[in-house]
């Protein structure tokens, strides 16, 4: 059973930095099984949006709106996906989620179809 658990959120001042972590377990660790993983966020009153998705080969695609300030990385030994955020802005205030999905032959499915989601961690940025 795949499980994801985010941590590292909190209240920070604008201009600061934060690193979120997503501990995952239950993945099938066989050569034919790769997973797409990503970070997403949902601000109050807004729809959930994609921050970035890491493909099974380790390449990452970011949303244009966050490119340059957000970095996704994976620590295989720790089964952890991280999200580094720099130069935080008040508009970054949101619930941040990680999600995963088994990679298909053609690549990753649309992130809205990802099968596994964590409960989220809150980030609040004050000006």
mmCIF file of C-alpha atoms in Angstrom:
data_model
loop_
_atom_site.group_PDB
_atom_site.id
_atom_site.type_symbol
_atom_site.label_atom_id
_atom_site.label_comp_id
_atom_site.label_asym_id
_atom_site.label_seq_id
_atom_site.Cartn_x
_atom_site.Cartn_y
_atom_site.Cartn_z
ATOM 1 C CA UNK A 1 0.000 0.000 0.000
ATOM 2 C CA UNK A 2 1.502 3.286 -1.129
ATOM 3 C CA UNK A 3 1.593 5.976 1.518
ATOM 4 C CA UNK A 4 2.822 9.545 1.338
ATOM 5 C CA UNK A 5 3.383 11.905 4.246
ATOM 6 C CA UNK A 6 4.395 15.547 3.901
ATOM 7 C CA UNK A 7 6.251 17.535 6.543
ATOM 8 C CA UNK A 8 8.235 20.728 6.914
ATOM 9 C CA UNK A 9 5.513 23.324 6.523
ATOM 10 C CA UNK A 10 5.151 26.278 8.825
ATOM 11 C CA UNK A 11 4.994 30.045 9.058
ATOM 12 C CA UNK A 12 7.808 32.004 7.450
ATOM 13 C CA UNK A 13 8.606 35.587 6.532
ATOM 14 C CA UNK A 14 8.538 36.695 2.937
ATOM 15 C CA UNK A 15 11.940 36.353 1.334
ATOM 16 C CA UNK A 16 12.831 33.308 3.366
ATOM 17 C CA UNK A 17 13.311 29.714 2.312
ATOM 18 C CA UNK A 18 11.697 26.436 3.220
ATOM 19 C CA UNK A 19 12.220 22.776 2.416
ATOM 20 C CA UNK A 20 9.278 20.423 2.447
ATOM 21 C CA UNK A 21 9.656 16.661 2.630
ATOM 22 C CA UNK A 22 7.466 13.841 1.446
ATOM 23 C CA UNK A 23 8.197 10.432 2.924
ATOM 24 C CA UNK A 24 6.838 7.646 0.797
ATOM 25 C CA UNK A 25 6.502 3.913 1.213
ATOM 26 C CA UNK A 26 4.876 0.932 -0.419
ATOM 27 C CA UNK A 27 6.291 1.464 -3.894
ATOM 28 C CA UNK A 28 7.022 -1.652 -5.929
ATOM 29 C CA UNK A 29 10.797 -1.707 -6.205
ATOM 30 C CA UNK A 30 11.197 -3.697 -9.381
ATOM 31 C CA UNK A 31 13.024 -2.534 -12.536
ATOM 32 C CA UNK A 32 9.846 -2.322 -14.603
ATOM 33 C CA UNK A 33 8.097 -0.088 -12.081
ATOM 34 C CA UNK A 34 8.845 3.598 -12.081
ATOM 35 C CA UNK A 35 6.817 6.260 -10.417
ATOM 36 C CA UNK A 36 5.932 9.774 -11.340
ATOM 37 C CA UNK A 37 6.030 12.023 -8.299
ATOM 38 C CA UNK A 38 5.231 15.625 -7.818
ATOM 39 C CA UNK A 39 4.391 18.570 -5.635
ATOM 40 C CA UNK A 40 1.158 20.514 -5.794
ATOM 41 C CA UNK A 41 -0.455 23.262 -3.779
ATOM 42 C CA UNK A 42 -3.853 24.699 -3.064
ATOM 43 C CA UNK A 43 -4.309 28.230 -1.804
ATOM 44 C CA UNK A 44 -7.462 29.247 0.049
ATOM 45 C CA UNK A 45 -10.329 29.706 -2.371
ATOM 46 C CA UNK A 46 -8.307 28.491 -5.328
ATOM 47 C CA UNK A 47 -7.982 25.290 -7.270
ATOM 48 C CA UNK A 48 -5.134 22.921 -6.651
ATOM 49 C CA UNK A 49 -2.232 23.614 -8.990
ATOM 50 C CA UNK A 50 0.827 21.775 -10.142
ATOM 51 C CA UNK A 51 4.240 22.899 -8.946
ATOM 52 C CA UNK A 52 6.271 20.232 -10.692
ATOM 53 C CA UNK A 53 6.438 16.578 -11.591
ATOM 54 C CA UNK A 54 9.473 14.304 -11.459
ATOM 55 C CA UNK A 55 9.389 11.527 -14.019
ATOM 56 C CA UNK A 56 10.650 8.010 -13.483
ATOM 57 C CA UNK A 57 13.995 8.888 -15.084
ATOM 58 C CA UNK A 58 14.530 11.747 -12.634
ATOM 59 C CA UNK A 59 13.795 14.594 -15.033
ATOM 60 C CA UNK A 60 11.520 17.259 -13.639
ATOM 61 C CA UNK A 61 9.031 19.585 -15.284
ATOM 62 C CA UNK A 62 7.948 22.708 -13.437
ATOM 63 C CA UNK A 63 4.986 24.974 -13.874
ATOM 64 C CA UNK A 64 5.962 28.280 -15.472
ATOM 65 C CA UNK A 65 4.582 30.196 -12.498
ATOM 66 C CA UNK A 66 7.122 28.699 -10.076
ATOM 67 C CA UNK A 67 10.133 28.107 -12.264
ATOM 68 C CA UNK A 68 13.310 29.380 -10.676
ATOM 69 C CA UNK A 69 12.197 29.416 -7.030
ATOM 70 C CA UNK A 70 11.065 25.824 -6.559
ATOM 71 C CA UNK A 71 13.281 22.753 -6.788
ATOM 72 C CA UNK A 72 12.141 19.153 -6.551
ATOM 73 C CA UNK A 73 14.623 16.466 -5.598
ATOM 74 C CA UNK A 74 14.464 12.846 -4.563
ATOM 75 C CA UNK A 75 16.584 11.009 -2.040
ATOM 76 C CA UNK A 76 16.305 7.374 -3.018
ATOM 77 C CA UNK A 77 18.004 5.997 0.092
ATOM 78 C CA UNK A 78 15.589 7.844 2.351
ATOM 79 C CA UNK A 79 12.498 7.320 0.191
ATOM 80 C CA UNK A 80 11.929 11.026 0.365
ATOM 81 C CA UNK A 81 10.847 13.634 -2.159
ATOM 82 C CA UNK A 82 11.774 17.208 -1.276
ATOM 83 C CA UNK A 83 10.599 20.613 -2.376
ATOM 84 C CA UNK A 84 12.945 23.555 -1.840
ATOM 85 C CA UNK A 85 11.308 26.951 -1.992
ATOM 86 C CA UNK A 86 13.337 30.152 -2.031
ATOM 87 C CA UNK A 87 12.391 33.849 -1.970
ATOM 88 C CA UNK A 88 9.023 33.002 -0.478
ATOM 89 C CA UNK A 89 6.127 35.348 -1.226
ATOM 90 C CA UNK A 90 2.817 35.806 0.583
ATOM 91 C CA UNK A 91 1.082 34.348 -2.467
ATOM 92 C CA UNK A 92 2.938 31.089 -1.819
ATOM 93 C CA UNK A 93 0.661 30.585 1.180
ATOM 94 C CA UNK A 94 -1.117 27.294 0.558
ATOM 95 C CA UNK A 95 -1.492 23.684 1.535
ATOM 96 C CA UNK A 96 1.275 21.757 -0.169
ATOM 97 C CA UNK A 97 0.756 18.164 -1.277
ATOM 98 C CA UNK A 98 2.930 15.466 -2.741
ATOM 99 C CA UNK A 99 1.506 12.791 -4.976
ATOM 100 C CA UNK A 100 2.651 9.755 -6.897
ATOM 101 C CA UNK A 101 1.489 7.536 -9.702
ATOM 102 C CA UNK A 102 2.828 4.512 -11.486
ATOM 103 C CA UNK A 103 4.546 5.643 -14.667
ATOM 104 C CA UNK A 104 2.811 4.477 -17.829
ATOM 105 C CA UNK A 105 4.526 3.262 -21.015
ATOM 106 C CA UNK A 106 3.963 6.703 -22.541
ATOM 107 C CA UNK A 107 5.045 8.639 -19.448
ATOM 108 C CA UNK A 108 3.120 10.236 -16.622
ATOM 109 C CA UNK A 109 -0.630 10.586 -16.539
ATOM 110 C CA UNK A 110 -2.180 13.969 -15.955
ATOM 111 C CA UNK A 111 -1.372 14.949 -12.399
ATOM 112 C CA UNK A 112 -5.062 15.228 -11.591
ATOM 113 C CA UNK A 113 -5.240 11.482 -12.173
ATOM 114 C CA UNK A 114 -2.367 10.630 -9.841
ATOM 115 C CA UNK A 115 -3.451 7.723 -7.664
ATOM 116 C CA UNK A 116 -1.654 8.442 -4.402
ATOM 117 C CA UNK A 117 -1.776 11.652 -2.379
ATOM 118 C CA UNK A 118 -0.505 12.781 0.982
ATOM 119 C CA UNK A 119 -2.520 14.773 3.515
ATOM 120 C CA UNK A 120 -0.656 18.000 2.898
ATOM 121 C CA UNK A 121 1.455 20.415 4.916
ATOM 122 C CA UNK A 122 0.532 24.071 5.410
ATOM 123 C CA UNK A 123 2.864 26.877 4.404
ATOM 124 C CA UNK A 124 2.016 30.397 5.508
ATOM 125 C CA UNK A 125 4.116 33.326 4.325
ATOM 126 C CA UNK A 126 3.778 36.685 6.029
ATOM 127 C CA UNK A 127 4.865 39.993 4.550
#
